Every structure is written in structure tokens, then in C-alpha cells.
mmCIF file of C-alpha atoms and ligand atoms in Angstrom:
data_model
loop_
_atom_site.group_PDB
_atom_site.id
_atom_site.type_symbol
_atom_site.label_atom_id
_atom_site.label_comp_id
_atom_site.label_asym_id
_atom_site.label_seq_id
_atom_site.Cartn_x
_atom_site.Cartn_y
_atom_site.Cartn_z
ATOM 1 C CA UNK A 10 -43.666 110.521 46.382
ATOM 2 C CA UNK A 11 -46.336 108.654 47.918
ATOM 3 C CA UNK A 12 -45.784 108.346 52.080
ATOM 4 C CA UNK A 13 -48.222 106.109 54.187
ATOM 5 C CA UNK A 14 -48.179 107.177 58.028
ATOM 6 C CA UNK A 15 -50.122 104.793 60.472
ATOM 7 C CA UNK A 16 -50.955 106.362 63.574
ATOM 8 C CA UNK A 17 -51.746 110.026 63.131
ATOM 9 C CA UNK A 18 -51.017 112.018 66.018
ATOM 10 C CA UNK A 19 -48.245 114.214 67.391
ATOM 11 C CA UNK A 20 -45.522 112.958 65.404
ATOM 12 C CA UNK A 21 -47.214 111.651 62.928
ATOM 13 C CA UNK A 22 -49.620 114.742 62.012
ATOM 14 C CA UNK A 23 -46.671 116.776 62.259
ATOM 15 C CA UNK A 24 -44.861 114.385 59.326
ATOM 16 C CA UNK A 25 -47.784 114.802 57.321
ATOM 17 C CA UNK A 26 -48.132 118.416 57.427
ATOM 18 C CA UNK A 27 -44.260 118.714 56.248
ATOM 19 C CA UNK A 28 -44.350 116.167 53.737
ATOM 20 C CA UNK A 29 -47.657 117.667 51.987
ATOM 21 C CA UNK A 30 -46.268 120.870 52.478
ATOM 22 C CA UNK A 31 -42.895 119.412 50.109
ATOM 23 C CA UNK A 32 -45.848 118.591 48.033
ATOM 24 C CA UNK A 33 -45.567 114.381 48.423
ATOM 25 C CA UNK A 34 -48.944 112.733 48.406
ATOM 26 C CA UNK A 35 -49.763 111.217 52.366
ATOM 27 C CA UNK A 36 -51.741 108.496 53.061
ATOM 28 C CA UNK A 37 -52.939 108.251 56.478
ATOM 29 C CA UNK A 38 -53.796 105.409 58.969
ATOM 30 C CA UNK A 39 -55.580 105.940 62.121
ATOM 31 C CA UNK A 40 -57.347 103.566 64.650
ATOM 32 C CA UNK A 41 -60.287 105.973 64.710
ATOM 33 C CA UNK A 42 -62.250 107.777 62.089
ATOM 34 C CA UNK A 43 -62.446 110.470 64.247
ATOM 35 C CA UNK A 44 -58.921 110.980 63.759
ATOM 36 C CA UNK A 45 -58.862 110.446 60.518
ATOM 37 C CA UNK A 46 -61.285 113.384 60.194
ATOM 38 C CA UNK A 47 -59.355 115.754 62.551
ATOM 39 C CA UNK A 48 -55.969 114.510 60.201
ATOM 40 C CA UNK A 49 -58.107 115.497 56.835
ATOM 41 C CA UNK A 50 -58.992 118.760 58.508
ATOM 42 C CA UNK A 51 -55.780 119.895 59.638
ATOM 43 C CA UNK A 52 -54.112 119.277 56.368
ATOM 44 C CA UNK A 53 -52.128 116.634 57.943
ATOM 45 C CA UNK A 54 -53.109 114.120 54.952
ATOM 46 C CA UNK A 55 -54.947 113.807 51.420
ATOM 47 C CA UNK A 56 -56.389 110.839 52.363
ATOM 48 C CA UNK A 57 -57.341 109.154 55.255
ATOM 49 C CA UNK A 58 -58.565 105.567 56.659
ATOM 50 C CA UNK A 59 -58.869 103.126 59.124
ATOM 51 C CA UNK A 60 -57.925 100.156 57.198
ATOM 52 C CA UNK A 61 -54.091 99.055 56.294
ATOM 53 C CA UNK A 62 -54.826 98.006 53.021
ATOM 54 C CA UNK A 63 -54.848 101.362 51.963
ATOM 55 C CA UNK A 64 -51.604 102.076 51.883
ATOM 56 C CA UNK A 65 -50.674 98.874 49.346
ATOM 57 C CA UNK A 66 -48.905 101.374 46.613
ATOM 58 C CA UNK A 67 -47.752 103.784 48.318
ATOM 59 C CA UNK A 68 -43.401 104.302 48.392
ATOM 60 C CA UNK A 69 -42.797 104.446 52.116
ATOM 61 C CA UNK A 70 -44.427 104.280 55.131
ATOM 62 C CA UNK A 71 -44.160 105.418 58.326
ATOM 63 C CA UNK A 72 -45.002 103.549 61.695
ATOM 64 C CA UNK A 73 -46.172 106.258 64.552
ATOM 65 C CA UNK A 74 -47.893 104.136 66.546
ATOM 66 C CA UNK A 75 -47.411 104.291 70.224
ATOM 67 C CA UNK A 76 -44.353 101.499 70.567
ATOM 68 C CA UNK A 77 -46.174 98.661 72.172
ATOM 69 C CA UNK A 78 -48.073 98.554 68.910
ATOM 70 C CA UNK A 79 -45.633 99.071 66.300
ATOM 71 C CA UNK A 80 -44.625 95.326 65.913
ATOM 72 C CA UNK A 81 -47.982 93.897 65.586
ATOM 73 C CA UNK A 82 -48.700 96.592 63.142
ATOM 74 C CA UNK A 83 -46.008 95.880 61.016
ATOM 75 C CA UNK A 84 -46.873 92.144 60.861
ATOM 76 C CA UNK A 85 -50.334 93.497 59.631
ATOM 77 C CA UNK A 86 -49.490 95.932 57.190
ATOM 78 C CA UNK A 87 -46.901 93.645 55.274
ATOM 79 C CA UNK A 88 -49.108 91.557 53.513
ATOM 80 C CA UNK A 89 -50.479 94.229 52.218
ATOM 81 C CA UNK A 90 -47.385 96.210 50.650
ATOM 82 C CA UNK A 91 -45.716 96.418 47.132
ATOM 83 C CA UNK A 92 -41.934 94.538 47.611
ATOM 84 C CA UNK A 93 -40.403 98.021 46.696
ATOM 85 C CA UNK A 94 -41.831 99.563 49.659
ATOM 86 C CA UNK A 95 -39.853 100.928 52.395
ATOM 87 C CA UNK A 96 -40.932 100.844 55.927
ATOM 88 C CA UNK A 97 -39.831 102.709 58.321
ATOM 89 C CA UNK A 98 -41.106 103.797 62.773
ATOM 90 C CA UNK A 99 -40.389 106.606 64.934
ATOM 91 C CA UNK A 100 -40.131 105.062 67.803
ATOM 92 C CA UNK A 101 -38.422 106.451 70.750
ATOM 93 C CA UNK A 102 -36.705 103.208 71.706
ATOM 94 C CA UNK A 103 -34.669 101.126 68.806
ATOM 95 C CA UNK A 104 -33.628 97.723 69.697
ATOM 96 C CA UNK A 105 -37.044 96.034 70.422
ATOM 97 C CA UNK A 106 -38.004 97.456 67.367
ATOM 98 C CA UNK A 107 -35.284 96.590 64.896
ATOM 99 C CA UNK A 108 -35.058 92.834 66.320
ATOM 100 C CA UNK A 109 -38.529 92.494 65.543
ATOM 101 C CA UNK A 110 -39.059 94.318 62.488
ATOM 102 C CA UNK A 111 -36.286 93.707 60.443
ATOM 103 C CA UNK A 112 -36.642 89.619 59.793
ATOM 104 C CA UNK A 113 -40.460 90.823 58.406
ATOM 105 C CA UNK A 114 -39.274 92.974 55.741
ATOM 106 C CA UNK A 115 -36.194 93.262 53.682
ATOM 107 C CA UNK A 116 -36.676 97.206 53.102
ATOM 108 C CA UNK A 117 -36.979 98.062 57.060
ATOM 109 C CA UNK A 118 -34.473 101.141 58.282
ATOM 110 C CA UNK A 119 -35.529 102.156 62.160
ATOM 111 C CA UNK A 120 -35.818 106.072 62.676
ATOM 112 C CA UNK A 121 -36.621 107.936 65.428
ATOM 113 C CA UNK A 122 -36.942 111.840 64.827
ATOM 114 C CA UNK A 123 -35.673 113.253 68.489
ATOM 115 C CA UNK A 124 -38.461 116.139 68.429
ATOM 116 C CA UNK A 125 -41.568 116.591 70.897
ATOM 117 C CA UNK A 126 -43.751 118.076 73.005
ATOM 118 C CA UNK A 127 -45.468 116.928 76.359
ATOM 119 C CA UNK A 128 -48.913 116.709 74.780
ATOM 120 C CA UNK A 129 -50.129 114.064 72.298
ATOM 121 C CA UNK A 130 -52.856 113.660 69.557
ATOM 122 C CA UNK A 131 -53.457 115.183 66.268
ATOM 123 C CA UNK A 132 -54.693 118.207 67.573
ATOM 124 C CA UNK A 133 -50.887 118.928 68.533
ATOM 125 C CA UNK A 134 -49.379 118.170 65.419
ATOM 126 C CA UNK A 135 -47.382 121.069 64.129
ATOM 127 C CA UNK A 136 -45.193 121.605 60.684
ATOM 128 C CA UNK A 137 -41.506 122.160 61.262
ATOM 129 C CA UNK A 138 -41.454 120.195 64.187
ATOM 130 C CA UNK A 139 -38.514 118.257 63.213
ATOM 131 C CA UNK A 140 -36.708 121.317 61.835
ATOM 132 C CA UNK A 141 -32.947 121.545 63.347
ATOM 133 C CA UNK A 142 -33.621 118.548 65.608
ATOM 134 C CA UNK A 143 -31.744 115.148 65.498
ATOM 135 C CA UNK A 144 -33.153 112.597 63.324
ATOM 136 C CA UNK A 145 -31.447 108.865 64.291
ATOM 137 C CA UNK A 146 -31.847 106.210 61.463
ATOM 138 C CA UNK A 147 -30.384 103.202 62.912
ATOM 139 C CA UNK A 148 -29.500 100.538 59.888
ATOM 140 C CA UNK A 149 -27.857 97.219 60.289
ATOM 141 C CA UNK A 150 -25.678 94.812 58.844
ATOM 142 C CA UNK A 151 -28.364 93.299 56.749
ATOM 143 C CA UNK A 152 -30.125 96.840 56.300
ATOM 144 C CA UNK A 153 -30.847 97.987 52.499
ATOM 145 C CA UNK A 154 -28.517 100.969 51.866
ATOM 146 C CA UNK A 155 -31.476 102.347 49.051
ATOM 147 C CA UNK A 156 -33.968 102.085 52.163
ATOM 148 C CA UNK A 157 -31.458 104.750 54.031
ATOM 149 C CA UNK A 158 -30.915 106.741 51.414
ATOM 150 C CA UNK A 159 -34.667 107.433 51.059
ATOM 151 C CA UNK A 160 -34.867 107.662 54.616
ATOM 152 C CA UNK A 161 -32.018 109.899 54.856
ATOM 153 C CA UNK A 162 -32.948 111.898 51.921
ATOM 154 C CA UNK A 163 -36.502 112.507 53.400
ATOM 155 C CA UNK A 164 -35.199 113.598 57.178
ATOM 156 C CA UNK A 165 -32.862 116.110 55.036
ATOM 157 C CA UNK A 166 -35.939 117.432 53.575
ATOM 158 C CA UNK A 167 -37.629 118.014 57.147
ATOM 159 C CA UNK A 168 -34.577 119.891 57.802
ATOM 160 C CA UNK A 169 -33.430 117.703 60.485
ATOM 161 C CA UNK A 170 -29.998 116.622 61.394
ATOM 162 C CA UNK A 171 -29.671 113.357 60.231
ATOM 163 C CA UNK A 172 -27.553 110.700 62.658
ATOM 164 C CA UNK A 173 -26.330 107.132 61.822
ATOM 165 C CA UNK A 174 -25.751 104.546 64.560
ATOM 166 C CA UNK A 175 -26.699 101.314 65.791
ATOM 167 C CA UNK A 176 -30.181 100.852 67.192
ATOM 168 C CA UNK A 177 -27.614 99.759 70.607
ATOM 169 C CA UNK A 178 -25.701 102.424 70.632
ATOM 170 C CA UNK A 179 -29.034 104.942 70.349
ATOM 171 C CA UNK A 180 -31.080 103.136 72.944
ATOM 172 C CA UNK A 181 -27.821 103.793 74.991
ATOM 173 C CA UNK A 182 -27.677 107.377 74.520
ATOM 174 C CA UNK A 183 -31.154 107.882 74.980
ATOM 175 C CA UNK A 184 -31.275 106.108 78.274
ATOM 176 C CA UNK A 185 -28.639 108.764 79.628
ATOM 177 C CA UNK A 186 -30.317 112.195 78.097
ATOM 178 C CA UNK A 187 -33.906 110.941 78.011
ATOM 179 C CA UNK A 188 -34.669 107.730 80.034
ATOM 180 C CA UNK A 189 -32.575 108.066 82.852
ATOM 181 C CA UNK A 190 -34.048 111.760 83.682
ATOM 182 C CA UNK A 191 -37.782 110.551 83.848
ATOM 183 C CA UNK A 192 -36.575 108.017 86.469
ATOM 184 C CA UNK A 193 -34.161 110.661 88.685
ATOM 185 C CA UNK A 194 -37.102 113.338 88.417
ATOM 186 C CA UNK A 195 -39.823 110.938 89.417
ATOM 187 C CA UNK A 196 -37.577 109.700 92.336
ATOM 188 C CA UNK A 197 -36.909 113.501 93.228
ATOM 189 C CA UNK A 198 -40.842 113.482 93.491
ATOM 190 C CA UNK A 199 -41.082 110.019 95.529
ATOM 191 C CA UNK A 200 -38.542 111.300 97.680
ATOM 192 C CA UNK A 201 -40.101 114.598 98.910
ATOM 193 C CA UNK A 202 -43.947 112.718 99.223
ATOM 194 C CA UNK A 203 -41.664 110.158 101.848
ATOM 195 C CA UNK A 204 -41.020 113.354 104.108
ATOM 196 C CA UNK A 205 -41.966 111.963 107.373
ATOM 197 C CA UNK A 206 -43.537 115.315 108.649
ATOM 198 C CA UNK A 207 -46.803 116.442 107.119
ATOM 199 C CA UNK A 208 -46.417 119.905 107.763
ATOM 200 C CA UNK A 209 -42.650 119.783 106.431
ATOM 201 C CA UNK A 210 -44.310 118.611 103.336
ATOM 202 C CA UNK A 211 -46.900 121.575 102.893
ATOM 203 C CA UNK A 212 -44.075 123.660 103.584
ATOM 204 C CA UNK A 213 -42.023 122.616 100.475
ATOM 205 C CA UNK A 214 -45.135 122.299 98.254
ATOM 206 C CA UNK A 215 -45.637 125.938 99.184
ATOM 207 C CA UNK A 216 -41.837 127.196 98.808
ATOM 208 C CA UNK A 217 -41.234 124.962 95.738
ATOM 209 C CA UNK A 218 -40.450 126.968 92.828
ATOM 210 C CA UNK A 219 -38.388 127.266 89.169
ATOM 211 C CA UNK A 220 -35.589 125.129 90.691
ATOM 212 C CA UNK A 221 -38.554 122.385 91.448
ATOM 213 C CA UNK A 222 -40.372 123.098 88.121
ATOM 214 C CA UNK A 223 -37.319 122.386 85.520
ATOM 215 C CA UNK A 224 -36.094 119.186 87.800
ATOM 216 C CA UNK A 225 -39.323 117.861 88.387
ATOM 217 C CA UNK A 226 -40.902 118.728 85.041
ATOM 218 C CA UNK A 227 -39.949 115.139 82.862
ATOM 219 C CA UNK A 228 -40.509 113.077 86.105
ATOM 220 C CA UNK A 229 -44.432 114.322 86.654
ATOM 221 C CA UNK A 230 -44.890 113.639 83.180
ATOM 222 C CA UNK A 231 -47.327 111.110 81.639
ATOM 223 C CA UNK A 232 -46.754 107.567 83.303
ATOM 224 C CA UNK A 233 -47.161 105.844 79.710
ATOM 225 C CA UNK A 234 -43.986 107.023 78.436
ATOM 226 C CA UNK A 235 -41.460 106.271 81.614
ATOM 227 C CA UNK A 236 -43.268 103.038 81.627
ATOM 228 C CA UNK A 237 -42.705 102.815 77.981
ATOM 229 C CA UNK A 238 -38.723 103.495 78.133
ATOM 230 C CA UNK A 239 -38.133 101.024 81.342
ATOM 231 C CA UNK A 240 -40.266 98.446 79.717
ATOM 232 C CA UNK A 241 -38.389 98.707 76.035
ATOM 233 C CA UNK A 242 -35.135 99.980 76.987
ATOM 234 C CA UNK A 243 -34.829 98.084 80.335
ATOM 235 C CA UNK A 244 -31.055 97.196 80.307
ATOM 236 C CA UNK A 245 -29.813 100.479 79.208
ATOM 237 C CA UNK A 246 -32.042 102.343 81.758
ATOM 238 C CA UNK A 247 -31.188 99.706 84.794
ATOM 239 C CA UNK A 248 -27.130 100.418 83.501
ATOM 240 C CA UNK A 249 -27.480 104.270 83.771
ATOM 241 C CA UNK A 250 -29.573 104.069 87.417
ATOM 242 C CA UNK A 251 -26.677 102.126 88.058
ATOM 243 C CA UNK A 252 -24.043 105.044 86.797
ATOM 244 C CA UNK A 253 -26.316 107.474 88.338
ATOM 245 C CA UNK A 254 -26.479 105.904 91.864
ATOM 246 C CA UNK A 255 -22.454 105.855 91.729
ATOM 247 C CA UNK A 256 -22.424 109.527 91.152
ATOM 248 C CA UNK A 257 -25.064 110.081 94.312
ATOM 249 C CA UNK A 258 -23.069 107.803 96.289
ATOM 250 C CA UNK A 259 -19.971 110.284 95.315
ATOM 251 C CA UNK A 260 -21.359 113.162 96.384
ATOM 252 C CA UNK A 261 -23.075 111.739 99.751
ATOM 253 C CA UNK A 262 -19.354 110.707 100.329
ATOM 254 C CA UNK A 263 -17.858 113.899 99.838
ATOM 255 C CA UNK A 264 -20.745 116.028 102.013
ATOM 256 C CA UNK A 265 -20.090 113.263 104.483
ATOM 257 C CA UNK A 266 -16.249 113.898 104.605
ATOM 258 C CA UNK A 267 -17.142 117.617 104.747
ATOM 259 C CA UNK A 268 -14.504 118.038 101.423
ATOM 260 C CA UNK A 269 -15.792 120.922 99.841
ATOM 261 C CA UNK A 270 -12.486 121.468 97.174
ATOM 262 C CA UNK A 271 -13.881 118.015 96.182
ATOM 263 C CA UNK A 272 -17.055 119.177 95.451
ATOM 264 C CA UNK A 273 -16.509 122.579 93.973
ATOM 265 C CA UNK A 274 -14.285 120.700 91.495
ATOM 266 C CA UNK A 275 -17.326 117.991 90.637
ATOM 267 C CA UNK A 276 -19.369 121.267 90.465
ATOM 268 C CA UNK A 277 -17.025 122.983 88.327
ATOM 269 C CA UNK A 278 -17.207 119.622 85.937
ATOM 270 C CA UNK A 279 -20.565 119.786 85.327
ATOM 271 C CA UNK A 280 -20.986 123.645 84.954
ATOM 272 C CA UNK A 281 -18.109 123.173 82.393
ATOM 273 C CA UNK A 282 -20.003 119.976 80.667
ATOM 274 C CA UNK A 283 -23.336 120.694 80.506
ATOM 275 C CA UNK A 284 -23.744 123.216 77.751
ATOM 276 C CA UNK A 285 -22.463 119.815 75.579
ATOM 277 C CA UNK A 286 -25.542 118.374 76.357
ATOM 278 C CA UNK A 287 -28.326 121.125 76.111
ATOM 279 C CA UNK A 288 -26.931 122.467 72.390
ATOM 280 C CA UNK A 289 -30.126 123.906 71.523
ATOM 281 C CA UNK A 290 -28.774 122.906 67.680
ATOM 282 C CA UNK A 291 -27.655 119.432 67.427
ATOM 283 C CA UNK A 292 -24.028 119.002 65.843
ATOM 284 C CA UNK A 293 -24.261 118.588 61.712
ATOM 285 C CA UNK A 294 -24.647 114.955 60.493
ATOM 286 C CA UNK A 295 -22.671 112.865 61.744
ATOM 287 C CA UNK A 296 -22.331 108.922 61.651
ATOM 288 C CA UNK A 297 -22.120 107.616 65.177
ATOM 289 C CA UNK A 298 -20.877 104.332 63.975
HETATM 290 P P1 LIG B 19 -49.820 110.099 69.868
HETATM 291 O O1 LIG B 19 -49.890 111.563 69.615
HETATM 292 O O2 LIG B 19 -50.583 109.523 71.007
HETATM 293 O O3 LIG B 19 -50.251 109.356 68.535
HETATM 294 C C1 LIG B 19 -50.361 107.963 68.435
HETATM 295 C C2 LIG B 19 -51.316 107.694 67.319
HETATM 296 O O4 LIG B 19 -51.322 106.282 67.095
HETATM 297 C C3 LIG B 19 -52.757 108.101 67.624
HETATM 298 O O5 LIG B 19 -53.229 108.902 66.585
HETATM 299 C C4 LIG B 19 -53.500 106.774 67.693
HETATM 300 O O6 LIG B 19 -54.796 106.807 67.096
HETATM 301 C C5 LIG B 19 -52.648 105.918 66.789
HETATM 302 N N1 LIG B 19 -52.851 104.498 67.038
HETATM 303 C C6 LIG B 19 -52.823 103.835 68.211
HETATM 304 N N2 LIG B 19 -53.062 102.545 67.985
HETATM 305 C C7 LIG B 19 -53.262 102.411 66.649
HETATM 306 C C8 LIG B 19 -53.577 101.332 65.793
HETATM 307 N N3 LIG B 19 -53.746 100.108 66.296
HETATM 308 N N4 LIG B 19 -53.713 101.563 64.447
HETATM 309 C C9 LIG B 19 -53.554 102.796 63.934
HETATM 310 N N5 LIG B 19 -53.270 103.861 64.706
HETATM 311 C C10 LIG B 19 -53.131 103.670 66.035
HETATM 312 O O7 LIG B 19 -48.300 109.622 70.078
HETATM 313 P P2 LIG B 19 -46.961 110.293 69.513
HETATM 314 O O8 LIG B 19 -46.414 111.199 70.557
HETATM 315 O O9 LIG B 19 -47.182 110.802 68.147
HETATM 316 O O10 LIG B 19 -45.999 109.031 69.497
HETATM 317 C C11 LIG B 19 -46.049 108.098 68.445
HETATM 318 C C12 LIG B 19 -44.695 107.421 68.342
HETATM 319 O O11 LIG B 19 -43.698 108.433 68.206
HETATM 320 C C13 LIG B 19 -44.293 106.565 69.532
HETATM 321 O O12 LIG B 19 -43.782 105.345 69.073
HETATM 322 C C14 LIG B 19 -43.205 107.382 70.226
HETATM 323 O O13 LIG B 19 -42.219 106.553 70.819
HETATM 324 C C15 LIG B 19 -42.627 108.170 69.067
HETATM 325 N N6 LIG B 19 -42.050 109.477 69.441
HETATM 326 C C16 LIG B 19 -42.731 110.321 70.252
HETATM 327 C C17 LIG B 19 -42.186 111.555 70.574
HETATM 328 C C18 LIG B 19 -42.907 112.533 71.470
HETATM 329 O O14 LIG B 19 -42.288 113.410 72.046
HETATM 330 N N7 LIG B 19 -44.203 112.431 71.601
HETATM 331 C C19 LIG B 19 -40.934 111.932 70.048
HETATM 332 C C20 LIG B 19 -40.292 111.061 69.177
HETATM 333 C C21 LIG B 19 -40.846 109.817 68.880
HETATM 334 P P3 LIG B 19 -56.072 107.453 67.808
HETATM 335 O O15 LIG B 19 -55.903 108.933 67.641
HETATM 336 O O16 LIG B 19 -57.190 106.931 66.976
HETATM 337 O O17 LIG B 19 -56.088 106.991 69.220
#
């Protein structure tokens, strides 16, 4: 098959190297030649270019653009594609996407493959990245059932685990195990930097430790992407702040009425839950909706 990827970087370098490695033919798309070098080099690509037009016969393509740019992108690339084509993004947040994207061509299907790393770029881009991770594709009513089959059919080939829901129903799940951590870790940070006392402060910069690391580790992050999932996923995130500040105000309560049974049995709830969150293996494919 021949695969188009615009935007060569993290994700999609890491596409490309799997894909050439299954021995399709890639076509890459980068905003700088530089890039397109480095994507040529790593064996990310056959061919590489800076121009859209390029990828005019190729069988699919893939939109890895950072998300702010994946709209306009589209709009640009269509003119240029073969009807047959099927177009597909990886972007981390669905709804803004699939609104916009799927009036503009007949053969859109929304994906976003739920693997990454902290850093970004094609120098990052590593095969088997999506191996044993989720992959979401997240069709409509109107979607083409041949353009999720070949998307479907292609995450198989990554090895990923393929899920099925609605670009709502993912942008809801990802606000509680993605978007809504950035935003309590960051606020863990803003709340120690408010400590009144400056020396109090040093203190716990000095003591802080692994405890600090893991729950401050997604909130110290880059400030693109927590920008990114309040900006594009703004309802979802302000509803599960909103969930979240219930289950503060809980506890407060409870420390305030000094009724530790109550909170041993929250704490027993969570120890219980959370291992059905942190699967390091995702469940097998299964169709949300
Ligand atoms: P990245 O490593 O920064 O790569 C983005 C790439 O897009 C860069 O190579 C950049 O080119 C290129 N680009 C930017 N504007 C462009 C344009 N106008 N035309 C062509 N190429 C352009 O970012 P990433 O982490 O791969 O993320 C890409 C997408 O994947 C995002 O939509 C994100 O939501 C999604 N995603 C990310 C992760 C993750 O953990 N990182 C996980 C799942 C999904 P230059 O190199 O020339 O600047």
C-alpha cells in the first residue's frame, strides 16, 4: 500500500518506520526540509517533501500534525487527493476534529493511537511504538465502513488494540485518564509555589521525592499540550475538574469530621480500583459503542 503521513515527528516517524518495516511504500510531509532529511535518514519514509501535492496517489494518509493544524491541513491537502483516498489524524482530542473534518471528505475515519513519550520530533520516533497500546478509531453515522476497515486493518498490523467509539465518548474518557491529570498535577505544583513561607518552600523542594516525581511528573510537562487538551476538549475537561473537585471536597469533609472508617473505606476503593486503570496491556478489541 501506499501511506502519506503529514507531519513527521514522534508519532508520525514512528508510523513510518512500522509501516515500511510491513513493507508499504510511505510518503512523507513535513513543514521543514530539514525534517524531511532527518525522516529519509532514519528510515522513517521512502520519500519525502514539503509540498502536499505529493501525496495525490497515494491510498491513505495520515494527519500528525500538532492539532491546531490538522484542520487547515486537511482543507489543503484535499484538493489534491484521488476520491478513493482515505484520510485519516492522530490526534489526541476527537470531537473538534471529526466536526471539522468529516463534511470535507467522504472517506474521513478519526484515529488516535494512545501511545507516547514526553519528548517530540523525529529524532524520537521509534518502531513498535504502538505495539500492545490502544488504538481509538472513532467513526460516525455518516462514516464509510471500507475507510474503517482499512483503518482497522492497518492498527491490527501495528499490533495495537484496536477500540471503536464515538469521537464523544473518547474525548470523555480521555479527559478523566489523560486531561484531567495534567490539570490536578499542575495545580499540585501551583499549590506548593502559593506556600506563604519561603523557607517552608525550600524545605519541600529539598525533601520532595518519588511520591512528588510520579504526581507531579504530567503536570510539569510541556505547556503546549495541557493547553492543547483544555483548549480542544474544554467541556469534558471543565466536567471532570468538576467531578474531581467533588471528590476533594469529600475528603476535606471527612478529615474535617475527623472520620477515619470513612476514609480508610474511600482508601480501600481506590487501592481496589486502580489496577483497572494502569493495565499495562489494554483489554482486547473491543467496541465501546
Ligand atoms: P511532534 O513530534 O512535534 O511532530 C509534529 C510534526 O508536525 C513535526 O514534524 C512538524 O514539522 C510537523 N508540522 C507542524 N506543522 C506542520 C505543517 N504545517 N505541515 C507539515 N508538517 C507540520 O508531535 P507529535 O507528538 O508527533 O504529535 C503529533 C500529533 O499526534 C498531535 O496531533 C498529537 O495530538 C498526536 N498524538 C501525540 C501523542 C504524544 O504522546 N506525543 C500521542 C498520541 C497522539 P517540523 O518538524 O518541520 O516542525
Amino acid at each position: 500500500m501506499k501511506i502519506g503521513i503529514v507531519g513527521l515527528g514522534l508519532i508520525g516517524g514512528s508510523l513510518g518506520l512500522d509501516f515500511r518495516t510491513l513493507g508499504h511504500e510511505v510518503w512523507g510531509v513535513a513543514r521543514r526540509a530539514t525534517t524531511c532529511e532527518a525522516a529519509i535518514a532514519c528510515g522513517a519514509v521512502d520519500v519525502a517533501s514539503t509540498e502536499l501535492q505529493s501525496l495525490r496517489s497515494v491510498d491513505v494518509v495520515f494527519l500528525c500534525t500538532p492539532i491546531h493544524m490538522i484542520a487547515a491541513i486537511a482543507a489543503d491537502l484535499i484538493p489534491h487527493l484521488t476520491p478513493t483516498t482515505v484520510l485519516t489524524d492522530v490526534g489526541s482530542v476527537k470531537g473538534a476534529i471529526v466536526d471539522a473534518l468529516s463534511p470535507l471528505w467522504p472517506n474521513f475515519v478519526g484515529g488516535h493511537p494512545m501511545a507516547g513519550k514526553s519528548a517530540v520530533g523525529i529524532a524520537v520516533a521509534e518502531p513498535q511504538l504502538f505495539a500492545h497500546r490502544a488504538y481509538v478509531i472513532t467513526p460516525t453515522d455518516q462514516t464509510s465502513p471500507a475507510a474503517v476497515a482499512l483503518l482497522t486493518d492497518l492498527a491490527h498490523s501495528l499490533h495495537a488494540h484496536v477500540f471503536t467509539c464515538s469521537p464523544a465518548e473518547h474525548d470523555r474518557a480521555v479527559a478523566w485518564i489523560s486531561h484531567l491529570p495534567v490539570m490536578v498535577s499542575g495545580s499540585l505544583i501551583q499549590a506548593c509555589l502559593r506556600e506563604p513561607e519561603a523557607a517552608v518552600r525550600q524545605l519541600a523542594q529539598q525533601f520532595a521525592s518519588s511520591g512528588f516525581r510520579d504526581t507531579s511528573r504530567v503536570g510539569g510537562g510541556h505547556p503546549e499540550l495541557g493547553v492543547m487538551m483544555a483548549r480542544y476538549n474544554r467541556d469534558e475537561v471543565l466536567r471532570s475538574l468538576q467531578g474531581y473537585q467533588q471528590a476533594l471536597q469529600h475528603i476535606t469533609t471527612l478529615i474535617e469530621q475527623e472520620d477515619w472508617a470513612a476514609i480508610a473505606e474511600v482508601l480501600a476503593t481506590n487501592h481496589a480500583a486502580r489496577p483497572e486503570f494502569i493495565r499495562s496491556t489494554p483489554a482486547p478489541d473491543i467496541a465501546a459503542s
